[in-house]
Each structure stands twice: as structure tokens, then as C-alpha cells.
PDB file of C-alpha atoms in Angstrom:
ATOM      1  CA  MET A   1      13.052  15.704   1.305  1.00 88.00           C
ATOM      2  CA  GLN A   2      11.144  13.621   3.838  1.00 92.00           C
ATOM      3  CA  HIS A   3       8.353  16.227   3.981  1.00 95.00           C
ATOM      4  CA  VAL A   4       7.463  15.384   0.444  1.00 97.00           C
ATOM      5  CA  PHE A   5       7.691  11.602   0.799  1.00 97.00           C
ATOM      6  CA  ARG A   6       5.637  11.821   3.847  1.00 97.00           C
ATOM      7  CA  ILE A   7       2.907  13.736   1.830  1.00 98.00           C
ATOM      8  CA  LEU A   8       3.142  11.470  -1.423  1.00 98.00           C
ATOM      9  CA  PHE A   9       2.302   8.634   1.505  1.00 98.00           C
ATOM     10  CA  TRP A  10      -0.833  10.078   2.720  1.00 98.00           C
ATOM     11  CA  LEU A  11      -1.912  10.852  -1.114  1.00 98.00           C
ATOM     12  CA  ALA A  12      -1.220   7.699  -2.041  1.00 98.00           C
ATOM     13  CA  LEU A  13      -3.068   6.002   0.984  1.00 98.00           C
ATOM     14  CA  VAL A  14      -6.253   8.065   0.462  1.00 98.00           C
ATOM     15  CA  PHE A  15      -5.779   7.652  -3.469  1.00 96.00           C
ATOM     16  CA  ALA A  16      -5.797   3.300  -2.363  1.00 96.00           C
ATOM     17  CA  VAL A  17      -8.335   3.793   0.013  1.00 96.00           C
ATOM     18  CA  THR A  18     -10.673   5.209  -2.293  1.00 95.00           C
ATOM     19  CA  MET A  19     -10.346   3.060  -5.437  1.00 93.00           C
ATOM     20  CA  ALA A  20     -10.657  -0.349  -3.257  1.00 92.00           C
ATOM     21  CA  ILE A  21     -14.054   1.074  -1.779  1.00 91.00           C
ATOM     22  CA  LEU A  22     -15.591   2.696  -4.919  1.00 91.00           C
ATOM     23  CA  PRO A  23     -18.319   0.637  -5.820  1.00 89.00           C
ATOM     24  CA  HIS A  24     -17.278   0.790  -9.580  1.00 85.00           C
ATOM     25  CA  PRO A  25     -13.467   2.016  -9.561  1.00 84.00           C
ATOM     26  CA  PRO A  26     -12.130   3.286 -13.426  1.00 86.00           C
ATOM     27  CA  GLN A  27     -10.380   0.950 -15.423  1.00 84.00           C
ATOM     28  CA  LEU A  28      -6.313   0.923 -15.252  1.00 82.00           C
ATOM     29  CA  PRO A  29      -4.921   1.229 -18.698  1.00 86.00           C
ATOM     30  CA  GLY A  30      -4.306  -2.097 -19.582  1.00 85.00           C
ATOM     31  CA  GLU A  31      -6.712  -3.351 -17.068  1.00 85.00           C
ATOM     32  CA  PRO A  32      -3.969  -4.924 -14.791  1.00 87.00           C
ATOM     33  CA  SER A  33      -5.116  -8.103 -12.791  1.00 89.00           C
ATOM     34  CA  ASP A  34      -6.505  -7.173  -9.306  1.00 88.00           C
ATOM     35  CA  LYS A  35      -3.700  -8.928  -7.482  1.00 92.00           C
ATOM     36  CA  PHE A  36      -1.315  -6.513  -8.988  1.00 93.00           C
ATOM     37  CA  GLN A  37      -3.225  -3.688  -8.357  1.00 92.00           C
ATOM     38  CA  HIS A  38      -2.992  -4.846  -4.918  1.00 93.00           C
ATOM     39  CA  MET A  39       0.597  -4.996  -5.001  1.00 96.00           C
ATOM     40  CA  LEU A  40       1.452  -1.744  -6.503  1.00 95.00           C
ATOM     41  CA  ALA A  41      -0.572  -0.189  -4.306  1.00 96.00           C
ATOM     42  CA  PHE A  42       1.070  -1.593  -1.346  1.00 97.00           C
ATOM     43  CA  ALA A  43       4.652  -1.902  -2.718  1.00 97.00           C
ATOM     44  CA  THR A  44       4.323   1.983  -2.805  1.00 97.00           C
ATOM     45  CA  LEU A  45       2.973   2.733   0.235  1.00 98.00           C
ATOM     46  CA  SER A  46       5.619   0.478   1.776  1.00 97.00           C
ATOM     47  CA  VAL A  47       8.593   2.572  -0.516  1.00 96.00           C
ATOM     48  CA  LEU A  48       6.547   5.757   0.992  1.00 97.00           C
ATOM     49  CA  GLY A  49       6.275   5.100   4.500  1.00 97.00           C
ATOM     50  CA  VAL A  50       9.802   4.198   4.628  1.00 96.00           C
ATOM     51  CA  LEU A  51      10.932   7.126   2.833  1.00 94.00           C
ATOM     52  CA  GLY A  52       8.575   9.548   4.370  1.00 95.00           C
ATOM     53  CA  TYR A  53       8.925   7.985   8.142  1.00 95.00           C
ATOM     54  CA  PRO A  54      12.480   6.441   8.701  1.00 91.00           C
ATOM     55  CA  GLY A  55      12.551   6.970  12.662  1.00 91.00           C
ATOM     56  CA  VAL A  56       9.324   4.851  12.755  1.00 94.00           C
ATOM     57  CA  SER A  57      10.560   1.363  12.709  1.00 94.00           C
ATOM     58  CA  ARG A  58      10.255  -1.092  10.021  1.00 95.00           C
ATOM     59  CA  LEU A  59       7.772  -3.399  11.895  1.00 96.00           C
ATOM     60  CA  LYS A  60       5.209  -0.645  12.960  1.00 97.00           C
ATOM     61  CA  ILE A  61       5.204   0.444   8.801  1.00 97.00           C
ATOM     62  CA  VAL A  62       4.862  -3.490   7.947  1.00 97.00           C
ATOM     63  CA  LEU A  63       2.127  -3.902  10.737  1.00 98.00           C
ATOM     64  CA  GLY A  64       0.608  -0.333   9.909  1.00 97.00           C
ATOM     65  CA  LEU A  65       0.070  -1.220   6.191  1.00 98.00           C
ATOM     66  CA  VAL A  66      -1.673  -4.856   6.871  1.00 98.00           C
ATOM     67  CA  VAL A  67      -3.623  -3.353   8.922  1.00 98.00           C
ATOM     68  CA  VAL A  68      -5.119  -1.103   5.922  1.00 98.00           C
ATOM     69  CA  GLY A  69      -5.061  -3.731   3.731  1.00 97.00           C
ATOM     70  CA  ALA A  70      -6.969  -5.825   6.121  1.00 97.00           C
ATOM     71  CA  GLY A  71      -9.458  -3.018   6.553  1.00 97.00           C
ATOM     72  CA  ILE A  72     -10.216  -2.657   3.190  1.00 96.00           C
ATOM     73  CA  GLU A  73     -10.995  -6.311   2.664  1.00 96.00           C
ATOM     74  CA  ILE A  74     -13.333  -5.591   6.094  1.00 96.00           C
ATOM     75  CA  VAL A  75     -15.132  -2.365   4.369  1.00 95.00           C
ATOM     76  CA  GLN A  76     -15.621  -4.467   0.936  1.00 94.00           C
ATOM     77  CA  MET A  77     -17.678  -6.955   2.592  1.00 95.00           C
ATOM     78  CA  ILE A  78     -20.259  -4.201   2.598  1.00 93.00           C
ATOM     79  CA  PRO A  79     -22.902  -5.518   0.274  1.00 93.00           C
ATOM     80  CA  SER A  80     -24.079  -2.042  -1.348  1.00 90.00           C
ATOM     81  CA  LEU A  81     -20.382  -1.406  -2.177  1.00 89.00           C
ATOM     82  CA  HIS A  82     -20.828  -4.379  -5.032  1.00 89.00           C
ATOM     83  CA  ARG A  83     -17.085  -5.306  -3.902  1.00 90.00           C
ATOM     84  CA  ASP A  84     -15.655  -8.499  -2.950  1.00 88.00           C
ATOM     85  CA  ALA A  85     -13.310  -9.360  -0.195  1.00 90.00           C
ATOM     86  CA  GLU A  86     -11.314 -12.308  -0.630  1.00 93.00           C
ATOM     87  CA  LEU A  87      -7.983 -13.384   1.426  1.00 95.00           C
ATOM     88  CA  MET A  88      -5.640 -13.537  -1.698  1.00 95.00           C
ATOM     89  CA  ASP A  89      -6.119  -9.605  -1.577  1.00 95.00           C
ATOM     90  CA  LEU A  90      -4.117  -9.573   1.876  1.00 96.00           C
ATOM     91  CA  VAL A  91      -1.931 -11.814   1.134  1.00 97.00           C
ATOM     92  CA  ALA A  92      -0.830  -9.658  -2.107  1.00 96.00           C
ATOM     93  CA  ASP A  93      -0.849  -6.830  -0.081  1.00 97.00           C
ATOM     94  CA  THR A  94       1.632  -8.562   2.857  1.00 97.00           C
ATOM     95  CA  PHE A  95       3.641  -9.799  -0.070  1.00 97.00           C
ATOM     96  CA  ALA A  96       4.445  -6.609  -1.470  1.00 97.00           C
ATOM     97  CA  ILE A  97       4.626  -4.851   2.113  1.00 98.00           C
ATOM     98  CA  LEU A  98       7.018  -7.381   3.344  1.00 97.00           C
ATOM     99  CA  VAL A  99       9.468  -7.329  -0.067  1.00 97.00           C
ATOM    100  CA  MET A 100       9.485  -3.838  -0.553  1.00 97.00           C
ATOM    101  CA  VAL A 101      10.206  -2.362   3.228  1.00 96.00           C
ATOM    102  CA  GLY A 102      12.751  -4.669   2.739  1.00 94.00           C
ATOM    103  CA  VAL A 103      14.365  -3.060  -0.454  1.00 94.00           C
ATOM    104  CA  ALA A 104      13.677   0.136   0.623  1.00 92.00           C
ATOM    105  CA  SER A 105      15.574  -0.781   3.923  1.00 88.00           C
ATOM    106  CA  LEU A 106      18.572  -2.461   2.176  1.00 88.00           C
ATOM    107  CA  ALA A 107      18.794   0.387   0.001  1.00 86.00           C
ATOM    108  CA  LEU A 108      18.871   3.030   2.698  1.00 81.00           C
ATOM    109  CA  GLY A 109      21.478   1.027   4.554  1.00 77.00           C
ATOM    110  CA  LEU A 110      23.724   0.967   1.448  1.00 64.00           C
ATOM    111  CA  ARG A 111      23.304   4.774   0.957  1.00 65.00           C
ATOM    112  CA  LYS A 112      24.596   5.185   4.669  1.00 63.00           C
ATOM    113  CA  THR A 113      27.261   3.143   4.126  1.00 57.00           C
ATOM    114  CA  ARG A 114      28.972   5.151   1.184  1.00 56.00           C
TER     115      ARG A 114
END
């Protein structure tokens, strides 16, 4: 099952980065806010990262995903993309990462004790 989570992680990462750097990404159903989209993407990546790479330290997963979020914001500074880089987007990413890595780690720990 771990292999499936790894594949899903990489597919989700490619999707999230692609959507983040498209000059005119498609609207999502219900038109969720930008911050919600950031949090949803990084929450998903966090859970898939923990499940797909259980042998990797949680700190490395957190730091790796924060670097991805920062990289997205840097790329969004390219004028021809017509995107807006915002520090608060990175804050939303980081919040979602920390919460979900914690939740996923707790859930896995509880599962092991049963």
C-alpha cells in the first residue's frame, strides 16, 4: 500500500505545482478561496508524504514541503505568469503541513498500538 501512497504523493505534487504556476488556472467548483486551496493542497501532500514515506523523518517531510511552498511563491513572482506571490500563502501552506503531519503521525501511532 505504501507504493500506492508514494505514487499518489507524486501525482498530487505535480498537480499542485502545475495549478500554482499556470497563468490562468481553471476555477475549482464552488470557487474556494486561495488560502483554502493552498491548505487543501498541502494537507493532502502532507498526509500522502507521511503514508508513502513512513521511514523518512517527519521533520524532513515538513521541511521538504515548506520548501516546495516557498518555491511556488518564488516562481509566482515571474511577471509573465500573471500570478501573485504572497507570504500568507506560505503561512497557510506551513500551517496545513504542520497540522496534517501531526495528525497523520498520531493516527499511525495509534494504529500501531492496537
